[in-house]
Every structure is written in C-alpha cells, then in structure tokens.
Amino acid sequence: MATYLLFLIIAASAFSTYNADVSIDCGASEIYSDDHFIGWVGDADFIKHGEAVVVQSNKSVYKPMATLRVFTDRKKNCYSIDAFKGSQVLVRASFFYGNYDGKSSPPSFDLQFDGNNWTTVETSSDVVVSYEAIYVTKGDTISVCVAQTSPNMFPFISAIEVRTLDMKMYGHFDSNHALMLRRRVAYGAKEIVRYNDDSYDRIWLPAINGGDFTVLTSAALLIEVSLDDRPPQAVFQNAFATNSTAISITLGTNLPITEVPIYMNMYFSEVSILDSTQKRSFELYIDGKPSSNPFIPSYGEAGEIFLTNITASSNTTFSLVASSDSTLPPLINALEVFTISDELTDGTNSDDVQGLASLLYEFNVLGDWGGDPCLPSPYSWDWINCTSASTTRVTALHLGSFGLSGVLPDFSSMTALEIIDLHNNSLIGSIPEFLGTLPNLKQLNLADNGFSGPIPSSISENNKLKLVVTGNPDLCVSSKSCKTAGDSPAFFSSSGKKKSKVPAILGTTIPSFVLLWVIGAVFAVRHHKRKTAAIAAGNAGQAGGDNKPNGTSPMAAKMQMAANNLAQNLVKEFKVNIQEQEGQQQQSDQEPVDQNDQQNSREGC
C-alpha cells in the first residue's frame, strides 16, 4: 500500500514538474493518477471556502468529475495557483453538474481568470462542460474564479488544470490578450488525443464524420513536427478528405453568432508518397473568397496555415478548395479555433494588493479570499470598495465584526483609502501612526476593540477625519491624558482630563493661609536663629564665651519649639490626606470610563 501511494505521489509530481503546473480535482482530498497518467491532487491547498460534494450521476464519469466544490455565498470565489510571471499558460476549467443537489436544475454563472471576464458557464445535467484559455501571466499567481449571477443558482467547479506552454507557441497575436478555445479537433482520430501524446496536454477531440469525408491514414512511420505551435504527432496519423477536387471541405468553427476577433490554426500532412502525376494543392477561402496562397502538404512532415487579425462569426464560412491544377482533393488533419479576448487587465493597483496581502497574512479569517480584489467589476471582494478608474484602487475596508484579533499590520501603501471600518473586533496594541498619514482617509472607525495608549496626533489633530474610538477602555483619548514611563503620577476624571496634582494633595483639608503661616514662621525662626548665633559668636569672641551654648536665647527656643510642633501636626495631617487621595484614586481606576465622555473629550481637542 505504501509503495502504491508513493507511486501516485511521484506520478503527480512528475507530471506537474515536466508537463503541467497542476491538475486540481475540486472537492476531492486524495492524490491519484488517472488513465492518462496525469497526477491529480485535491483542492484543500488552493481554497478554504465552499462545500465539497459528490455528484449523484447514474452513469460512469471520469474520476475528476465525480466531485465538485459549490459556493453558496460571496460575490465570487477563487482558486489561487502559483505561477511564473510572464509565462504562457493553458488554463482549463471543467464543470459536471451530475445532479449533485438532487434538483435536476443545472445552474449558470460567470467564470473569471486573473481579474478578467472569461465566459458565462452553462452547465448540463450529464455532460462535462469545459473552457480553456491561453495567455501570458502578468503576475506570479493564477486565479480561477466563479461568480454567482442569478439568485439560487450557486456556482460550482469540478476541475482546474494548468499547463505551461512554450513561449513560441501561439505567437501570432498580441500577448496582452488571451486566446479562448472554441474548437480543437483531430480529423480521422478514433479517440481523444491528449497527454502523453501531446506533451502540453491539449485535448484534441475526434471530429465527427457525417459521411461526407473519406478518412485517410498516413503511411509515414514518423512525421516530423517542427512547427512553433507544437501540435502532437498523433494528430497527423489521420485526415479527412473529400472524394473529388470539385468538393471543398467546410470547416466547423463553433464561433458565436456575433462577430469577434479570432485566431485559427489548420494543420496538414500528406498521407502518402505521390507520383509525378499526382498533386494535392488547395487554398483557404473565407466567405467564398480566396484568402491564402496555394498550400501543398508534405509527406512525413507537418504543415500549418494560421489566421489572425480578422473578425468572424458562426455565419462566416471557412473552406478548403482545391487549386485549379490539383489532381487530388483537399485534406486536413487537425484544427484549432480561438476567439481573442479584450485586452487583459493589469489588475488592482499593486500597492493596494500589497496592503491587502499584509491583512490576509496577519488575519487567518481573511486567508481564503483570493483572486483580484477589485476585478472584474462588479465582483470585488465583499469587504472592500474600489474605484472604476483605468488603474483600479481600493477606497474602503469594511471589516467591522469580522473576528479579527491581534495587532494591525502595516497597510500604509493603500493611499487611496477613504474609509476604514474595523469596529467590533479584538484588535490590540497601539493605534498605528500610519493611519494618520493616509492622505485621502475621511472615516476611521476603531470602536469596540482593545486598543491602548495614546491616539497619534496625526489622527487626533486631523479635523477632516471622522474618528470613532469608543469601546477601547485602555485607550487614551489625548496625549495629555496618558502616563508614560518616567512621568509623575497623574489623575484622571471620568472625562479623561488630568486633574492638577497640587490641589488634589493640598487643597482638601489644609487651608492655604495656614500653610503660608507655617512656612513664614519656620523661615522667621531659622532667620532669628542664624542671626542670634552670629551675634553670640561675636560676643563670645569679645567676652570669652560667657553666653549659653549655641547662643540661643530663651525666646528663640520657644518660637522654634512651637513651630516644630505645628509642623509635626501638619505633616501627620498631610500623610492622612495623601492616603485618602490614593484610596479614592484606586477606586476611580476600578470604575469603567464613560465612553461618551471619552468621545466628547476627543472631539473637543
């Protein structure tokens, strides 16, 4: 068992390393290898939201289609997949309803990638629906998102496959756009061609022959394929041809009814060695008009005609018509048809993405939000507001009651923010200084958290900012109301304003005139003592020391004793007063601060 599990892990990692980025079985949790030796993984490492469900189809299904993930809330839900910036990728998303909810009602919803609209998914009861896009990544993450567009039609997804392509492939269009697959077929093939016949795991479906074509099989044992688009050799083993040079091959394109820009690749290889009397030559006609030079396929070698920079629809006719000097009818081995998307977005402003990333990293409850934060409009993340300018900016964070806990990270790069609402969370620590430097901030709601310390002056002194900080018991509403290390004791009223230390200590039980009288008396006694001592010293020098020791007179001694007694009584009363004040302050500290008074104090600053 352990050996088998190791084999599956090696198979999955080997395919991912050499032929694809990843194959994700949405809703599954196991690692396995399918019949094509493609390694599949569950989706737990790519998304944390949604519900994993097993389909209820009665028919046998391809294993990756047996499970899905459905999303019943949020405007959009996204898978995030690591990629190399500037690499060309093929992204395929597949959907199999399989009546998973027992309602027999296949939903429709939008599909998006990297902040761009992809398509509207129209699911089917018992048919797998797949969509494929080829493009050059603009970032180091690929996002695949589904978005609800109608009530009670919940989006889901069955599988996501990402394949890295050679940069030379599909090089005849502007890489600022994406190719959206409409059709990829192998004419004459008896089964699907994909990995490992196609090292890039493109899926080539067998073309349906309604009896109008002859199926030809190549006599070549080896067909050289040196085309930049790297079609697999397997698609050149067979071909469709008409029975006569007078009959053309009309190509099915599966294009929409409205005209769109398209990209088309047609692949050819001669199936046999022709003698000198034989010639196979044909041209591409669009709506009955020749659109290419005569093309002569080579035996044992792959050839290609591509179309780009044109618009077409389902009403446009593409046909291969034998040249006037051709002795053999036209043939075709394989076909790819794409529509070309609008210009790809550069995404939400990178500074805003950086700031949001710091929030997602810091708070686990935000960790499962993925995809472009703002795009495509109107499918932004539920808790932000965005501008609709050419470069999209985030203007508001609505994270009230989101279960955030801890310290706010630095998101100072989000300079377009006008509203920050973080009320009713469990945020702690000091209010970050950078919040006061955001140039466009108009509303800041930090109520009902655990912030502490002073409010930065850049915030408290900003008259243009509407600030709410109620419900933070340890928060100082002005810098003057906070005690910091090294400060002398300070006392606060319920309004948060500091009381004068001197009146609190001395103004309650000791009249000021008594204090002045004592100070004056002590000063007078000491002055009289010094003067008497000086006089006594002089007399002693003249009379030989007949005076009393220390030279203190009886009157001075009585005055000093009276002053000392009064001072001792005042000191005792002074100590009692201090003890009473400290007891009152401790009781005041234990009582809750009136938050209304806090707010009034803040607004009055």
XYZ file of C-alpha atoms in Angstrom:
605
model
C 0.000 0.000 0.000
C 2.796 2.392 0.912
C 4.561 1.624 -2.372
C 1.378 2.333 -4.354
C 0.847 5.646 -2.550
C 4.447 6.615 -3.271
C 3.873 5.832 -6.942
C 0.835 8.129 -7.044
C 2.762 10.962 -5.415
C 5.654 10.521 -7.854
C 3.260 10.406 -10.808
C 1.526 13.586 -9.712
C 4.747 15.454 -9.038
C 6.435 14.238 -12.227
C 3.604 15.418 -14.432
C 3.427 18.714 -12.574
C 7.174 19.239 -12.955
C 7.594 18.408 -16.618
C 4.255 18.829 -18.326
C 1.921 20.937 -16.245
C 1.654 23.145 -13.256
C -1.169 21.310 -11.561
C -4.341 19.266 -12.006
C -6.855 20.032 -9.254
C -9.778 17.720 -8.508
C -12.175 20.189 -6.872
C -13.965 18.765 -3.853
C -11.578 15.801 -3.587
C -8.931 15.215 -0.947
C -6.819 12.407 -2.378
C -3.806 12.205 -4.668
C -4.098 9.835 -7.618
C -3.104 9.190 -11.215
C -5.771 8.852 -13.918
C -5.883 6.669 -17.017
C -3.767 9.191 -18.908
C -1.053 9.024 -16.207
C -1.896 12.555 -15.163
C -1.395 13.205 -11.465
C -4.318 14.811 -9.655
C -4.476 16.478 -6.246
C -7.355 17.592 -4.051
C -8.167 21.283 -3.703
C -7.530 21.833 0.020
C -4.277 23.714 -0.642
C -5.906 26.086 -3.106
C -9.132 27.177 -1.408
C -10.677 27.033 2.070
C -14.192 28.149 1.239
C -17.183 26.363 -0.238
C -18.560 22.856 0.249
C -17.136 19.649 -1.218
C -19.874 17.481 -2.777
C -20.060 14.087 -4.510
C -22.150 14.010 -7.702
C -25.158 11.713 -7.990
C -24.921 10.782 -11.664
C -26.036 7.258 -12.569
C -23.530 6.935 -15.383
C -19.824 6.286 -15.151
C -17.830 9.509 -15.077
C -14.194 10.483 -15.424
C -12.834 10.421 -11.871
C -12.053 14.158 -11.579
C -15.714 14.825 -12.421
C -17.029 12.694 -9.528
C -16.654 15.514 -7.017
C -17.140 19.268 -7.100
C -16.996 22.315 -4.860
C -20.063 24.536 -4.602
C -20.259 28.089 -3.246
C -23.420 29.443 -1.682
C -22.186 32.853 -0.531
C -19.881 35.717 -1.573
C -19.961 37.530 -4.862
C -17.104 35.437 -6.198
C -14.937 32.560 -5.003
C -11.439 31.996 -6.337
C -8.734 29.388 -6.538
C -5.185 30.783 -6.354
C -2.421 28.858 -8.104
C 1.285 29.714 -8.121
C 2.813 30.575 -11.496
C 5.860 32.227 -13.026
C 5.252 35.821 -14.027
C 5.450 36.245 -17.806
C 4.945 32.546 -18.579
C 2.460 31.338 -21.180
C -0.128 29.008 -19.712
C -3.124 26.971 -20.732
C -5.847 27.045 -18.090
C -8.770 24.635 -18.354
C -11.817 24.698 -16.078
C -14.356 21.845 -16.156
C -17.872 21.524 -14.772
C -20.052 18.463 -14.290
C -23.361 19.072 -12.549
C -24.327 15.415 -12.127
C -27.466 16.484 -10.227
C -25.352 16.857 -7.094
C -28.138 18.768 -5.301
C -31.000 16.488 -6.407
C -32.841 19.413 -8.002
C -32.224 18.495 -11.650
C -31.584 22.172 -12.312
C -28.121 22.852 -13.806
C -27.075 26.420 -12.919
C -25.385 29.112 -14.946
C -22.808 31.549 -13.580
C -19.747 33.552 -14.596
C -16.197 32.271 -14.935
C -13.217 34.613 -14.467
C -9.422 34.462 -14.507
C -6.851 36.906 -13.141
C -9.413 39.691 -12.798
C -10.718 39.202 -16.353
C -14.114 38.037 -17.542
C -13.830 34.623 -19.162
C -17.288 33.347 -20.055
C -20.743 32.519 -18.754
C -20.831 28.855 -17.772
C -23.908 26.997 -18.979
C -23.814 23.653 -17.192
C -25.558 20.472 -18.340
C -27.260 17.692 -16.441
C -24.999 14.864 -17.614
C -22.389 16.386 -19.944
C -18.990 17.738 -18.885
C -18.572 21.381 -19.895
C -15.007 22.673 -20.238
C -13.486 26.052 -21.046
C -9.890 26.767 -21.948
C -7.811 29.951 -22.091
C -4.226 30.514 -23.271
C -2.425 33.659 -22.169
C 0.759 35.151 -20.741
C 0.571 35.715 -16.989
C 1.069 39.239 -15.637
C 1.722 38.148 -12.068
C 3.055 35.224 -10.081
C -0.400 33.851 -9.286
C -3.146 32.433 -11.484
C -6.682 32.871 -10.206
C -9.724 30.968 -11.409
C -12.989 32.348 -10.029
C -16.685 31.550 -10.252
C -19.267 34.261 -9.579
C -22.977 33.990 -8.883
C -25.123 35.919 -11.361
C -28.659 34.732 -10.549
C -30.490 34.053 -7.261
C -30.409 30.419 -6.117
C -28.019 29.461 -8.920
C -24.939 28.578 -6.933
C -21.662 28.381 -8.853
C -19.546 25.250 -8.620
C -16.444 23.813 -10.249
C -15.254 20.249 -10.848
C -11.654 20.546 -12.034
C -8.918 23.054 -12.845
C -5.891 22.210 -14.977
C -2.925 24.484 -15.617
C -0.309 23.680 -18.254
C 2.801 25.709 -19.033
C 3.335 26.262 -22.765
C 6.421 27.128 -24.760
C 6.636 30.866 -25.344
C 6.906 30.321 -29.121
C 3.504 28.664 -29.249
C 0.549 30.717 -30.493
C 2.842 33.630 -31.188
C 0.853 35.360 -33.916
C -1.288 37.569 -31.698
C -0.787 40.307 -29.112
C 0.178 38.736 -25.785
C -1.808 41.423 -23.950
C -4.854 39.373 -24.930
C -5.925 35.779 -24.312
C -6.997 33.015 -26.656
C -10.339 31.449 -25.737
C -10.732 27.985 -27.207
C -13.809 27.373 -29.344
C -12.817 24.128 -31.054
C -9.869 21.739 -31.197
C -10.315 18.574 -33.282
C -8.259 15.796 -34.826
C -9.818 14.661 -38.112
C -9.997 10.907 -38.515
C -8.897 10.178 -34.941
C -10.729 7.339 -33.240
C -10.258 8.631 -29.687
C -9.262 11.734 -27.766
C -5.646 12.782 -28.208
C -4.034 14.326 -25.136
C -1.139 13.673 -22.758
C 1.124 11.875 -23.231
C 0.734 12.058 -26.997
C 0.503 15.826 -26.552
C 3.189 16.816 -24.079
C 1.239 20.023 -23.301
C -1.939 18.044 -22.578
C -4.118 19.835 -25.073
C -7.299 17.869 -25.678
C -7.952 17.048 -29.337
C -11.446 15.658 -29.841
C -12.188 13.256 -32.726
C -14.054 15.092 -35.471
C -17.441 13.661 -36.353
C -17.734 12.369 -39.899
C -21.253 12.644 -41.208
C -20.314 10.513 -44.213
C -19.200 13.391 -46.375
C -15.483 12.744 -45.935
C -13.015 9.992 -46.631
C -10.798 9.095 -43.677
C -7.172 8.823 -44.762
C -4.392 7.195 -42.745
C -0.790 8.283 -43.097
C 1.686 5.765 -44.455
C 4.557 7.589 -42.755
C 6.055 5.791 -39.774
C 7.405 9.066 -38.414
C 6.064 12.533 -39.047
C 8.402 15.415 -38.399
C 6.740 18.190 -36.414
C 8.881 21.323 -36.207
C 6.083 23.882 -36.024
C 6.239 26.538 -33.309
C 2.731 25.611 -32.174
C 3.910 22.075 -31.347
C 0.905 20.025 -32.442
C 1.309 16.380 -31.403
C 2.452 13.878 -33.993
C -0.603 11.749 -33.214
C -2.997 14.198 -34.904
C -1.168 13.735 -38.224
C -1.789 9.996 -38.350
C -5.224 10.522 -39.926
C -7.021 13.092 -42.061
C -10.337 13.967 -43.644
C -10.523 14.453 -47.405
C -13.301 14.943 -49.885
C -13.952 12.476 -52.686
C -13.345 14.931 -55.507
C -11.425 18.076 -56.296
C -14.772 19.669 -57.063
C -15.854 19.305 -53.451
C -14.415 21.602 -50.779
C -14.001 20.991 -47.061
C -16.122 23.357 -44.997
C -14.660 23.837 -41.509
C -16.848 23.904 -38.456
C -15.687 26.654 -36.095
C -18.196 26.803 -33.213
C -17.932 30.595 -33.267
C -20.575 32.794 -31.619
C -23.325 34.405 -33.645
C -21.807 37.870 -33.238
C -18.555 38.784 -34.940
C -15.454 38.543 -32.775
C -11.695 38.634 -33.393
C -10.407 35.106 -33.996
C -7.229 33.065 -34.188
C -7.206 29.820 -36.205
C -4.612 27.109 -36.793
C -5.059 24.466 -39.539
C -2.643 21.527 -39.666
C -1.799 19.364 -42.680
C 0.428 16.469 -43.716
C 0.359 14.404 -46.897
C -0.667 10.828 -46.136
C 1.215 9.063 -48.934
C 4.068 9.457 -51.342
C 2.696 10.954 -54.551
C 3.922 10.039 -58.021
C 4.783 12.559 -60.681
C 1.250 12.699 -61.983
C -0.306 13.485 -58.647
C -0.575 16.825 -56.929
C -2.501 17.945 -53.873
C -2.889 21.694 -53.683
C -5.615 23.791 -52.060
C -6.406 27.256 -50.813
C -8.315 28.717 -47.863
C -11.471 30.563 -48.817
C -13.382 32.880 -46.447
C -16.975 33.537 -47.434
C -16.239 32.296 -50.953
C -13.134 34.418 -51.486
C -9.556 33.089 -51.638
C -7.596 34.137 -48.549
C -4.316 32.262 -48.878
C -1.736 31.150 -51.375
C -1.999 27.578 -52.646
C -0.814 25.149 -49.962
C 0.859 21.821 -50.802
C 1.166 19.460 -47.799
C 4.409 17.491 -47.451
C 4.646 13.773 -46.826
C 6.118 12.848 -43.441
C 6.171 16.481 -42.345
C 3.677 18.737 -40.579
C 2.486 21.987 -42.137
C 0.254 24.796 -40.940
C -1.925 27.673 -42.098
C -2.878 30.211 -39.425
C -5.354 33.054 -39.399
C -5.266 36.076 -37.118
C -6.334 39.729 -37.041
C -9.699 39.027 -38.591
C -13.223 39.011 -37.212
C -15.719 36.239 -37.835
C -18.903 34.658 -36.530
C -20.899 31.469 -36.905
C -22.151 32.883 -40.184
C -18.634 33.118 -41.613
C -17.709 30.276 -43.972
C -14.196 28.828 -43.962
C -13.442 26.249 -46.637
C -10.520 24.461 -48.229
C -10.826 24.499 -52.024
C -8.683 22.509 -54.435
C -6.412 24.614 -56.627
C -7.086 24.622 -60.346
C -4.024 22.448 -61.042
C -4.630 19.982 -58.204
C -5.310 16.361 -59.091
C -6.215 15.386 -55.522
C -8.904 16.801 -53.240
C -8.076 18.905 -50.176
C -7.395 17.271 -46.812
C -6.990 18.406 -43.213
C -5.515 16.694 -40.161
C -6.348 18.994 -37.268
C -7.889 22.361 -36.400
C -7.797 24.870 -33.543
C -10.204 27.807 -33.355
C -9.958 30.567 -30.748
C -11.602 33.877 -30.069
C -9.315 36.686 -28.924
C -10.231 38.355 -25.658
C -10.296 42.015 -24.818
C -7.032 43.420 -23.517
C -6.106 41.756 -20.263
C -6.222 43.878 -17.142
C -3.112 44.714 -15.179
C -5.205 44.123 -12.084
C -5.810 46.176 -8.972
C -3.090 48.686 -8.103
C -0.051 46.769 -6.846
C 0.329 48.970 -3.750
C -3.223 48.138 -2.729
C -2.645 44.448 -3.399
C 0.446 44.609 -1.196
C -1.524 46.185 1.638
C -4.349 43.664 1.350
C -1.815 40.845 1.310
C -0.483 42.017 4.676
C -4.024 41.874 6.092
C -4.611 38.385 4.679
C -1.290 37.211 6.096
C -1.954 38.658 9.554
C -5.571 37.532 9.985
C -6.458 33.896 9.325
C -10.152 34.708 8.872
C -9.230 36.607 5.704
C -6.888 33.952 4.341
C -9.376 32.316 1.964
C -10.101 35.451 -0.064
C -8.394 35.092 -3.428
C -8.343 36.383 -6.964
C -8.084 40.011 -7.932
C -9.535 42.106 -5.073
C -11.474 44.506 -7.324
C -11.751 42.972 -10.779
C -13.651 42.225 -12.813
C -16.249 44.791 -11.811
C -18.641 44.460 -10.029
C -17.148 41.326 -8.450
C -14.857 42.869 -5.863
C -14.252 41.216 -2.510
C -17.287 41.661 -0.294
C -15.459 43.805 2.288
C -13.805 46.405 0.059
C -14.870 49.234 -2.240
C -12.977 50.012 -5.435
C -12.749 52.787 -7.974
C -13.619 52.228 -11.619
C -10.676 54.207 -12.963
C -8.225 52.835 -15.523
C -5.989 51.782 -12.646
C -8.283 50.304 -10.028
C -7.737 51.436 -6.427
C -9.189 50.235 -3.139
C -11.054 53.056 -1.381
C -12.696 51.342 1.603
C -12.154 48.496 4.058
C -15.365 47.233 5.678
C -14.024 44.812 8.274
C -16.354 45.527 11.179
C -17.349 42.392 13.175
C -15.036 40.192 11.100
C -13.454 38.340 14.018
C -10.061 39.988 13.567
C -7.706 39.537 16.507
C -4.184 40.737 17.140
C -2.188 43.761 16.063
C -2.888 45.741 12.909
C -0.229 45.164 10.243
C 1.168 47.961 8.123
C -1.012 48.654 5.085
C 0.218 52.210 4.584
C 0.701 51.525 0.864
C -3.099 51.756 0.399
C -3.030 55.501 -0.103
C -6.426 55.711 -1.846
C -8.334 54.571 1.252
C -11.153 56.902 2.274
C -12.981 54.648 4.756
C -11.570 52.169 7.275
C -14.114 50.363 9.427
C -12.605 47.950 11.969
C -15.218 48.174 14.724
C -16.233 45.266 16.947
C -13.129 43.100 16.588
C -10.398 42.061 19.031
C -7.594 44.294 17.828
C -4.977 45.215 20.411
C -1.890 47.350 20.801
C -1.428 50.968 19.952
C -3.211 52.669 17.079
C -0.688 52.652 14.212
C 0.784 56.012 13.318
C 0.482 55.285 9.575
C -3.325 55.551 9.739
C -2.874 59.277 10.235
C -0.684 59.589 7.158
C -3.182 58.157 4.658
C -3.828 61.241 2.520
C -7.429 60.507 1.497
C -8.786 58.989 4.712
C -12.105 60.517 5.794
C -13.617 57.944 8.179
C -11.827 55.761 10.736
C -13.929 53.518 12.979
C -11.899 51.674 15.621
C -14.708 51.278 18.156
C -15.118 48.244 20.420
C -11.620 46.798 20.250
C -8.709 46.567 22.674
C -6.522 49.412 21.525
C -4.384 51.056 24.180
C -2.076 54.007 24.624
C -2.428 57.463 23.120
C -4.092 58.331 19.834
C -1.394 59.534 17.422
C -1.510 63.284 16.978
C -1.663 62.818 13.195
C -5.103 61.298 13.811
C -6.378 63.269 16.802
C -5.464 66.619 15.258
C -6.919 65.835 11.826
C -10.048 67.971 11.658
C -11.112 66.408 8.337
C -11.214 62.889 9.788
C -14.335 61.407 11.359
C -12.905 59.260 14.148
C -14.743 56.760 16.363
C -12.768 55.125 19.192
C -15.436 54.333 21.804
C -15.285 50.937 23.455
C -11.492 50.857 23.918
C -11.131 51.064 27.742
C -7.332 51.256 27.697
C -7.148 53.931 25.045
C -6.005 57.426 25.983
C -8.071 59.936 24.103
C -5.393 62.646 24.102
C -1.651 62.645 24.575
C -2.015 64.720 27.744
C -4.139 62.027 29.405
C -1.575 59.210 29.199
C 1.008 58.266 31.800
C 4.235 57.078 30.253
C 7.383 55.696 31.858
C 9.146 58.398 33.853
C 6.090 60.615 34.269
C 4.967 61.720 37.733
C 1.596 60.381 38.958
C -1.413 61.785 37.101
C -5.092 61.506 37.959
C -7.962 61.367 35.502
C -11.541 62.397 35.819
C -14.306 60.477 34.059
C -13.977 62.951 31.238
C -10.435 61.807 30.719
C -8.872 65.190 31.672
C -5.946 65.245 34.097
C -6.551 66.928 37.480
C -3.974 69.276 38.945
C -1.676 67.352 41.274
C -1.109 70.179 43.758
C -4.766 70.997 44.569
C -5.573 67.294 44.872
C -2.929 66.843 47.522
C -3.102 70.106 49.408
C -6.385 71.780 48.697
C -8.763 69.437 50.516
C -8.009 69.679 54.294
C -5.237 72.238 54.752
C -6.158 75.904 54.319
C -3.612 77.707 52.250
C -3.219 80.535 54.774
C -2.116 78.030 57.426
C 0.443 76.660 55.033
C 1.767 80.146 54.376
C 1.816 80.924 58.101
C 3.847 77.806 58.875
C 6.299 78.497 56.098
C 6.691 82.087 57.343
C 7.116 81.013 60.956
C 9.756 78.427 60.110
C 11.581 80.953 57.990
C 11.456 83.560 60.803
C 12.724 81.129 63.448
C 15.569 79.978 61.240
C 16.437 83.589 60.388
C 16.348 84.574 64.061
C 18.426 81.514 64.977
C 21.087 82.332 62.414
C 21.128 85.993 63.486
C 21.311 85.126 67.213
C 24.026 82.590 66.628
C 26.052 85.138 64.658
C 25.662 87.731 67.375
C 26.528 85.196 70.111
C 29.611 84.154 68.217
C 30.760 87.758 68.053
C 30.137 88.344 71.747
C 31.904 85.140 72.608
C 34.954 86.366 70.789
C 34.902 89.539 72.831
C 33.768 88.274 76.256
C 35.485 84.936 76.397
C 32.326 82.751 75.904
C 30.188 83.641 78.857
C 26.903 83.099 76.827
C 24.750 79.821 76.844
C 25.721 77.025 74.493
C 24.730 77.573 70.797
C 23.991 81.159 71.579
C 20.182 80.527 71.526
C 18.001 82.854 73.502
C 15.006 81.539 75.549
C 12.577 83.449 73.308
C 14.003 81.927 70.136
C 13.881 78.464 71.638
C 10.185 78.829 72.484
C 9.380 80.055 68.962
C 11.299 77.159 67.377
C 9.551 74.576 69.595
C 6.124 75.962 68.717
C 6.943 75.906 65.014
C 8.281 72.361 65.203
C 5.155 71.133 66.996
C 2.900 72.769 64.415
C 4.975 71.364 61.575
C 4.767 67.855 63.017
C 0.972 68.123 63.312
C 0.733 69.379 59.722
C 2.921 66.536 58.472
C 0.670 63.990 60.178
C -2.409 65.567 58.634
C -0.576 65.775 55.295
C 0.114 61.991 55.348
C -3.501 61.207 56.199
C -4.624 63.396 53.281
C -2.321 61.569 50.859
C -3.641 58.185 51.981
C -7.224 59.322 51.471
C -6.412 60.657 47.977
C -4.676 57.396 46.981
C -7.663 55.363 48.183
C -10.048 57.494 46.140
C -7.830 57.206 43.045
C -7.649 53.388 43.277
C -11.422 53.214 43.486
C -11.704 55.563 40.500
C -9.310 53.410 38.434
C -11.502 50.359 39.005
C -14.613 52.072 37.713
C -15.299 51.966 33.920
C -14.569 55.111 31.990
C -17.579 56.780 30.469
C -17.050 56.278 26.721
C -19.315 59.188 25.896
C -17.078 61.428 27.958
C -14.079 59.950 26.100
C -15.599 60.763 22.755
C -16.574 64.272 23.882
C -13.046 64.838 25.085
C -11.648 63.656 21.717
C -13.904 65.921 19.727
C -13.037 68.889 21.866
C -9.309 68.552 21.178
